């Protein structure tokens, strides 16, 4: 009887140890290297190094295909990049923060640079060689490339990985639309930087799910949204949402910029 009890006790301890290991691994995947967190918007999983190539360009302050416009230039300065279609993923990676380092070239410099995905590197001419054919490529801002390589090289092999974005304290929104149509582009998302879902709610109305229009822009149309309008954003890699209550007040017009504080919850 005592032997049987010892065996049962041993099995229970093994089961408990296995359960703890599973929970710890889940915490690492969800919350990044700093440990388990059911809801921490400032954490984003650090990904593995991925092989790619890099060139550089000047977007002229246009903000790129993600739709950030001048807000992107103000927030990210010269630390942005355009991803090939294999990186851009139809806009799903807009706002994603990556660490980039040069590898395997005499032009390489020590260290790395962090950039935010704000644009698409078109796969057609004259970019076919680098951004076409399913290649992984980053066209870095002309101010970011010299951090990792000699600009005279023109292009270099690189490795990049996803990293947590800056701990932005407010939501910065670029608005377009009118009384019956609203388009919202959120700039500077903490954690993973990637938006999975955007919802809005007019004064006294339930939450309404927006549809991705393009890049980082989300839109809704139909019934009127009464001011003030609240905004709720779900972020990739987190089990919580950012909610800015009564964020958009007054008239909606193209190019209007709004900055709002937010709360964090499920």
Tab-separated table of N, CA, C and O in Angstrom, residues 143-224:
chain	number	residue	atom	x	y	z
A	143	UNK	N	18.422	57.253	-43.423
A	143	UNK	CA	19.116	57.582	-42.187
A	143	UNK	C	19.382	56.373	-41.309
A	143	UNK	O	20.188	56.432	-40.388
A	144	UNK	N	18.692	55.254	-41.590
A	144	UNK	CA	18.866	54.045	-40.788
A	144	UNK	C	19.933	53.125	-41.358
A	144	UNK	O	20.672	52.469	-40.609
A	145	UNK	N	20.027	53.063	-42.684
A	145	UNK	CA	20.972	52.153	-43.337
A	145	UNK	C	22.417	52.386	-42.895
A	145	UNK	O	23.153	51.424	-42.595
A	146	UNK	N	22.892	53.643	-42.820
A	146	UNK	CA	24.295	53.873	-42.442
A	146	UNK	C	24.652	53.410	-41.031
A	146	UNK	O	25.834	53.312	-40.704
A	147	UNK	N	23.643	53.144	-40.201
A	147	UNK	CA	23.921	52.660	-38.852
A	147	UNK	C	24.494	51.246	-38.902
A	147	UNK	O	25.327	50.868	-38.072
A	148	UNK	N	24.068	50.455	-39.898
A	148	UNK	CA	24.493	49.054	-39.949
A	148	UNK	C	25.457	48.747	-41.091
A	148	UNK	O	26.104	47.698	-41.090
A	149	UNK	N	25.561	49.652	-42.092
A	149	UNK	CA	26.410	49.351	-43.246
A	149	UNK	C	26.852	50.620	-43.956
A	149	UNK	O	26.217	51.680	-43.830
A	150	UNK	N	27.909	50.506	-44.728
A	150	UNK	CA	28.403	51.606	-45.550
A	150	UNK	C	27.412	51.858	-46.687
A	150	UNK	O	27.156	50.963	-47.498
A	151	UNK	N	26.824	53.054	-46.769
A	151	UNK	CA	25.834	53.341	-47.817
A	151	UNK	C	26.371	53.123	-49.230
A	151	UNK	O	25.594	52.859	-50.160
A	152	UNK	N	27.678	53.210	-49.408
A	152	UNK	CA	28.253	53.010	-50.726
A	152	UNK	C	28.008	51.623	-51.280
A	152	UNK	O	28.069	51.415	-52.504
A	153	UNK	N	27.710	50.667	-50.414
A	153	UNK	CA	27.441	49.299	-50.869
A	153	UNK	C	26.110	49.202	-51.601
A	153	UNK	O	25.913	48.323	-52.436
A	154	UNK	N	25.168	50.079	-51.256
A	154	UNK	CA	23.873	50.054	-51.929
A	154	UNK	C	22.905	49.035	-51.371
A	154	UNK	O	21.745	49.329	-51.109
A	155	UNK	N	23.369	47.812	-51.215
A	155	UNK	CA	22.526	46.758	-50.640
A	155	UNK	C	23.426	45.781	-49.891
A	155	UNK	O	24.600	45.588	-50.259
A	156	UNK	N	22.894	45.180	-48.829
A	156	UNK	CA	23.658	44.232	-48.019
A	156	UNK	C	22.747	43.117	-47.517
A	156	UNK	O	21.539	43.312	-47.364
A	157	UNK	N	23.327	41.938	-47.254
A	157	UNK	CA	22.550	40.891	-46.589
A	157	UNK	C	22.341	41.268	-45.125
A	157	UNK	O	23.225	41.857	-44.494
A	158	UNK	N	21.190	40.941	-44.600
A	158	UNK	CA	20.859	41.302	-43.220
A	158	UNK	C	20.157	40.153	-42.518
A	158	UNK	O	19.772	39.153	-43.132
A	159	UNK	N	20.000	40.316	-41.230
A	159	UNK	CA	19.069	39.528	-40.439
A	159	UNK	C	18.204	40.512	-39.667
A	159	UNK	O	18.688	41.563	-39.234
A	160	UNK	N	16.913	40.180	-39.512
A	160	UNK	CA	16.037	41.032	-38.712
A	160	UNK	C	15.148	40.168	-37.832
A	160	UNK	O	14.917	38.996	-38.122
A	161	UNK	N	14.668	40.771	-36.746
A	161	UNK	CA	13.750	40.071	-35.852
A	161	UNK	C	12.771	41.065	-35.251
A	161	UNK	O	13.079	42.251	-35.105
A	162	UNK	N	11.596	40.595	-34.907
A	162	UNK	CA	10.606	41.457	-34.267
A	162	UNK	C	11.029	41.735	-32.831
A	162	UNK	O	11.580	40.871	-32.144
A	163	UNK	N	10.769	42.963	-32.380
A	163	UNK	CA	11.089	43.376	-31.012
A	163	UNK	C	9.937	44.229	-30.487
A	163	UNK	O	9.143	44.775	-31.271
A	164	UNK	N	9.801	44.361	-29.163
A	164	UNK	CA	8.746	45.223	-28.610
A	164	UNK	C	8.944	46.674	-29.048
A	164	UNK	O	10.076	47.166	-29.107
A	165	UNK	N	7.854	47.345	-29.364
A	165	UNK	CA	7.912	48.753	-29.748
A	165	UNK	C	8.052	49.634	-28.495
A	165	UNK	O	7.971	49.151	-27.366
A	166	UNK	N	8.232	50.915	-28.712
A	166	UNK	CA	8.360	51.856	-27.604
A	166	UNK	C	7.073	51.870	-26.767
A	166	UNK	O	5.986	51.599	-27.280
A	167	UNK	N	7.171	52.173	-25.481
A	167	UNK	CA	5.994	52.190	-24.600
A	167	UNK	C	5.180	53.468	-24.756
A	167	UNK	O	5.111	54.305	-23.849
A	168	UNK	N	4.583	53.640	-25.924
A	168	UNK	CA	3.809	54.854	-26.193
A	168	UNK	C	2.697	55.017	-25.160
A	168	UNK	O	1.944	54.086	-24.881
A	169	UNK	N	2.584	56.217	-24.612
A	169	UNK	CA	1.632	56.475	-23.529
A	169	UNK	C	0.261	56.922	-24.024
A	169	UNK	O	-0.704	56.933	-23.264
A	170	UNK	N	0.173	57.357	-25.282
A	170	UNK	CA	-1.095	57.837	-25.828
A	170	UNK	C	-1.320	57.229	-27.211
A	170	UNK	O	-0.379	56.752	-27.853
A	171	UNK	N	-2.582	57.240	-27.643
A	171	UNK	CA	-2.923	56.838	-29.000
A	171	UNK	C	-2.951	58.084	-29.882
A	171	UNK	O	-3.584	59.083	-29.528
A	172	UNK	N	-2.270	58.033	-31.001
A	172	UNK	CA	-2.281	59.132	-31.955
A	172	UNK	C	-3.028	58.653	-33.198
A	172	UNK	O	-2.643	57.670	-33.821
A	173	UNK	N	-4.111	59.345	-33.534
A	173	UNK	CA	-4.983	58.925	-34.621
A	173	UNK	C	-5.008	59.954	-35.741
A	173	UNK	O	-5.087	61.163	-35.493
A	174	UNK	N	-4.947	59.453	-36.966
A	174	UNK	CA	-5.132	60.296	-38.148
A	174	UNK	C	-6.519	59.979	-38.698
A	174	UNK	O	-6.841	58.817	-38.958
A	175	UNK	N	-7.366	60.992	-38.869
A	175	UNK	CA	-8.761	60.775	-39.248
A	175	UNK	C	-9.061	61.238	-40.668
A	175	UNK	O	-8.474	62.200	-41.159
A	176	UNK	N	-9.968	60.527	-41.305
A	176	UNK	CA	-10.554	60.950	-42.569
A	176	UNK	C	-12.038	60.608	-42.499
A	176	UNK	O	-12.428	59.660	-41.822
A	177	UNK	N	-12.865	61.392	-43.195
A	177	UNK	CA	-14.275	61.039	-43.239
A	177	UNK	C	-15.210	62.202	-43.037
A	177	UNK	O	-14.841	63.364	-43.208
A	178	UNK	N	-16.442	61.849	-42.654
A	178	UNK	CA	-17.496	62.834	-42.416
A	178	UNK	C	-18.519	62.201	-41.477
A	178	UNK	O	-18.207	61.223	-40.786
A	179	UNK	N	-19.716	62.720	-41.459
A	179	UNK	CA	-20.721	62.279	-40.492
A	179	UNK	C	-21.066	60.790	-40.608
A	179	UNK	O	-21.354	60.131	-39.620
A	180	UNK	N	-21.061	60.245	-41.860
A	180	UNK	CA	-21.503	58.863	-42.067
A	180	UNK	C	-20.368	57.896	-42.403
A	180	UNK	O	-20.598	56.724	-42.628
A	181	UNK	N	-19.157	58.393	-42.461
A	181	UNK	CA	-18.030	57.525	-42.810
A	181	UNK	C	-16.806	57.978	-42.033
A	181	UNK	O	-16.515	59.166	-41.933
A	182	UNK	N	-16.102	57.015	-41.437
A	182	UNK	CA	-14.940	57.338	-40.628
A	182	UNK	C	-13.800	56.382	-40.950
A	182	UNK	O	-13.992	55.164	-40.993
A	183	UNK	N	-12.603	56.944	-41.177
A	183	UNK	CA	-11.392	56.145	-41.358
A	183	UNK	C	-10.386	56.561	-40.290
A	183	UNK	O	-10.132	57.750	-40.087
A	184	UNK	N	-9.838	55.576	-39.604
A	184	UNK	CA	-8.916	55.821	-38.501
A	184	UNK	C	-7.593	55.112	-38.776
A	184	UNK	O	-7.572	53.923	-39.100
A	185	UNK	N	-6.502	55.840	-38.657
A	185	UNK	CA	-5.162	55.248	-38.728
A	185	UNK	C	-4.463	55.549	-37.419
A	185	UNK	O	-4.232	56.716	-37.086
A	186	UNK	N	-4.132	54.499	-36.660
A	186	UNK	CA	-3.486	54.667	-35.364
A	186	UNK	C	-1.972	54.555	-35.529
A	186	UNK	O	-1.473	53.611	-36.155
A	187	UNK	N	-1.253	55.518	-34.981
A	187	UNK	CA	0.207	55.566	-35.092
A	187	UNK	C	0.828	55.410	-33.710
A	187	UNK	O	0.350	55.990	-32.738
A	188	UNK	N	1.901	54.628	-33.616
A	188	UNK	CA	2.593	54.473	-32.346
A	188	UNK	C	1.877	53.535	-31.397
A	188	UNK	O	1.449	53.936	-30.311
A	189	UNK	N	1.774	52.271	-31.787
A	189	UNK	CA	1.131	51.265	-30.948
A	189	UNK	C	2.207	50.557	-30.122
A	189	UNK	O	3.198	50.084	-30.665
A	190	UNK	N	2.028	50.447	-28.806
A	190	UNK	CA	3.039	49.791	-27.967
A	190	UNK	C	3.025	48.277	-28.151
A	190	UNK	O	2.166	47.721	-28.834
A	191	UNK	N	3.979	47.603	-27.514
A	191	UNK	CA	4.030	46.143	-27.594
A	191	UNK	C	4.445	45.659	-28.962
A	191	UNK	O	5.466	46.055	-29.506
A	192	UNK	N	3.627	44.803	-29.563
A	192	UNK	CA	3.953	44.245	-30.876
A	192	UNK	C	3.832	45.276	-31.991
A	192	UNK	O	4.389	45.103	-33.073
A	193	UNK	N	3.054	46.347	-31.739
A	193	UNK	CA	2.859	47.374	-32.757
A	193	UNK	C	1.843	47.031	-33.811
A	193	UNK	O	1.452	47.878	-34.605
A	194	UNK	N	1.385	45.788	-33.843
A	194	UNK	CA	0.496	45.320	-34.903
A	194	UNK	C	-0.953	45.270	-34.425
A	194	UNK	O	-1.263	44.693	-33.385
A	195	UNK	N	-1.839	45.865	-35.213
A	195	UNK	CA	-3.250	45.937	-34.851
A	195	UNK	C	-4.023	44.786	-35.491
A	195	UNK	O	-3.931	44.556	-36.699
A	196	UNK	N	-4.797	44.079	-34.673
A	196	UNK	CA	-5.634	42.998	-35.170
A	196	UNK	C	-7.079	43.423	-35.410
A	196	UNK	O	-7.754	42.876	-36.273
A	197	UNK	N	-7.545	44.415	-34.642
A	197	UNK	CA	-8.957	44.772	-34.688
A	197	UNK	C	-9.126	46.189	-34.151
A	197	UNK	O	-8.469	46.578	-33.189
A	198	UNK	N	-10.002	46.954	-34.789
A	198	UNK	CA	-10.331	48.300	-34.321
A	198	UNK	C	-11.845	48.410	-34.223
A	198	UNK	O	-12.572	48.011	-35.137
A	199	UNK	N	-12.316	48.968	-33.107
A	199	UNK	CA	-13.750	49.180	-32.895
A	199	UNK	C	-13.982	50.637	-32.499
A	199	UNK	O	-13.121	51.257	-31.872
A	200	UNK	N	-15.137	51.150	-32.869
A	200	UNK	CA	-15.530	52.498	-32.466
A	200	UNK	C	-16.947	52.466	-31.908
A	200	UNK	O	-17.748	51.589	-32.255
A	201	UNK	N	-17.238	53.403	-31.049
A	201	UNK	CA	-18.574	53.505	-30.469
A	201	UNK	C	-18.943	54.974	-30.339
A	201	UNK	O	-18.229	55.743	-29.685
A	202	UNK	N	-20.047	55.355	-30.992
A	202	UNK	CA	-20.542	56.709	-30.845
A	202	UNK	C	-21.174	56.902	-29.479
A	202	UNK	O	-21.443	55.932	-28.758
A	203	UNK	N	-21.410	58.132	-29.104
A	203	UNK	CA	-22.010	58.442	-27.809
A	203	UNK	C	-23.336	57.707	-27.644
A	203	UNK	O	-24.254	57.874	-28.428
A	204	UNK	N	-23.409	56.847	-26.600
A	204	UNK	CA	-24.634	56.107	-26.319
A	204	UNK	C	-24.886	54.918	-27.231
A	204	UNK	O	-25.977	54.343	-27.199
A	205	UNK	N	-23.898	54.529	-28.036
A	205	UNK	CA	-24.077	53.424	-28.994
A	205	UNK	C	-23.129	52.276	-28.667
A	205	UNK	O	-22.095	52.462	-28.017
A	206	UNK	N	-23.463	51.049	-29.144
A	206	UNK	CA	-22.587	49.898	-28.898
A	206	UNK	C	-21.335	49.947	-29.772
A	206	UNK	O	-21.249	50.745	-30.719
A	207	UNK	N	-20.382	49.092	-29.460
A	207	UNK	CA	-19.152	49.025	-30.237
A	207	UNK	C	-19.436	48.526	-31.652
A	207	UNK	O	-20.222	47.615	-31.852
A	208	UNK	N	-18.757	49.132	-32.613
A	208	UNK	CA	-18.893	48.766	-34.023
A	208	UNK	C	-17.516	48.373	-34.563
A	208	UNK	O	-16.554	49.133	-34.436
A	209	UNK	N	-17.414	47.183	-35.156
A	209	UNK	CA	-16.138	46.697	-35.682
A	209	UNK	C	-15.829	47.372	-37.014
A	209	UNK	O	-16.674	47.422	-37.913
A	210	UNK	N	-14.628	47.903	-37.136
A	210	UNK	CA	-14.189	48.529	-38.375
A	210	UNK	C	-13.514	47.487	-39.275
A	210	UNK	O	-13.091	46.431	-38.804
A	211	UNK	N	-13.412	47.786	-40.561
A	211	UNK	CA	-12.742	46.906	-41.514
A	211	UNK	C	-11.438	47.550	-41.961
A	211	UNK	O	-11.367	48.775	-42.120
A	212	UNK	N	-10.419	46.708	-42.165
A	212	UNK	CA	-9.142	47.241	-42.639
A	212	UNK	C	-9.341	47.772	-44.063
A	212	UNK	O	-9.727	47.028	-44.974
A	213	UNK	N	-9.074	49.054	-44.261
A	213	UNK	CA	-9.224	49.670	-45.577
A	213	UNK	C	-7.974	49.425	-46.419
A	213	UNK	O	-8.050	49.020	-47.581
A	214	UNK	N	-6.830	49.676	-45.816
A	214	UNK	CA	-5.529	49.432	-46.436
A	214	UNK	C	-4.471	49.680	-45.375
A	214	UNK	O	-4.698	50.446	-44.429
A	215	UNK	N	-3.324	49.048	-45.502
A	215	UNK	CA	-2.242	49.310	-44.564
A	215	UNK	C	-2.702	49.311	-43.118
A	215	UNK	O	-3.271	48.335	-42.620
A	216	UNK	N	-2.485	50.439	-42.439
A	216	UNK	CA	-2.879	50.579	-41.036
A	216	UNK	C	-4.187	51.352	-40.881
A	216	UNK	O	-4.543	51.736	-39.765
A	217	UNK	N	-4.889	51.596	-41.985
A	217	UNK	CA	-6.141	52.368	-41.956
A	217	UNK	C	-7.345	51.449	-41.810
A	217	UNK	O	-7.459	50.444	-42.519
A	218	UNK	N	-8.240	51.816	-40.913
A	218	UNK	CA	-9.474	51.057	-40.659
A	218	UNK	C	-10.664	51.981	-40.870
A	218	UNK	O	-10.606	53.158	-40.525
A	219	UNK	N	-11.743	51.445	-41.456
A	219	UNK	CA	-12.879	52.301	-41.818
A	219	UNK	C	-14.216	51.659	-41.462
A	219	UNK	O	-14.343	50.437	-41.348
A	220	UNK	N	-15.220	52.521	-41.290
A	220	UNK	CA	-16.593	52.078	-41.085
A	220	UNK	C	-17.521	53.076	-41.754
A	220	UNK	O	-17.219	54.269	-41.858
A	221	UNK	N	-18.649	52.592	-42.245
A	221	UNK	CA	-19.613	53.457	-42.922
A	221	UNK	C	-21.022	52.998	-42.557
A	221	UNK	O	-21.225	51.879	-42.099
A	222	UNK	N	-21.992	53.879	-42.781
A	222	UNK	CA	-23.372	53.525	-42.494
A	222	UNK	C	-24.025	54.541	-41.599
A	222	UNK	O	-24.047	55.736	-41.902
A	223	UNK	N	-24.547	54.075	-40.457
A	223	UNK	CA	-25.260	54.965	-39.550
A	223	UNK	C	-24.308	55.978	-38.927
A	223	UNK	O	-23.108	55.755	-38.802
A	224	UNK	N	-24.858	57.091	-38.524
A	224	UNK	CA	-24.077	58.189	-37.965
A	224	UNK	C	-23.438	57.809	-36.635
A	224	UNK	O	-24.046	57.152	-35.795
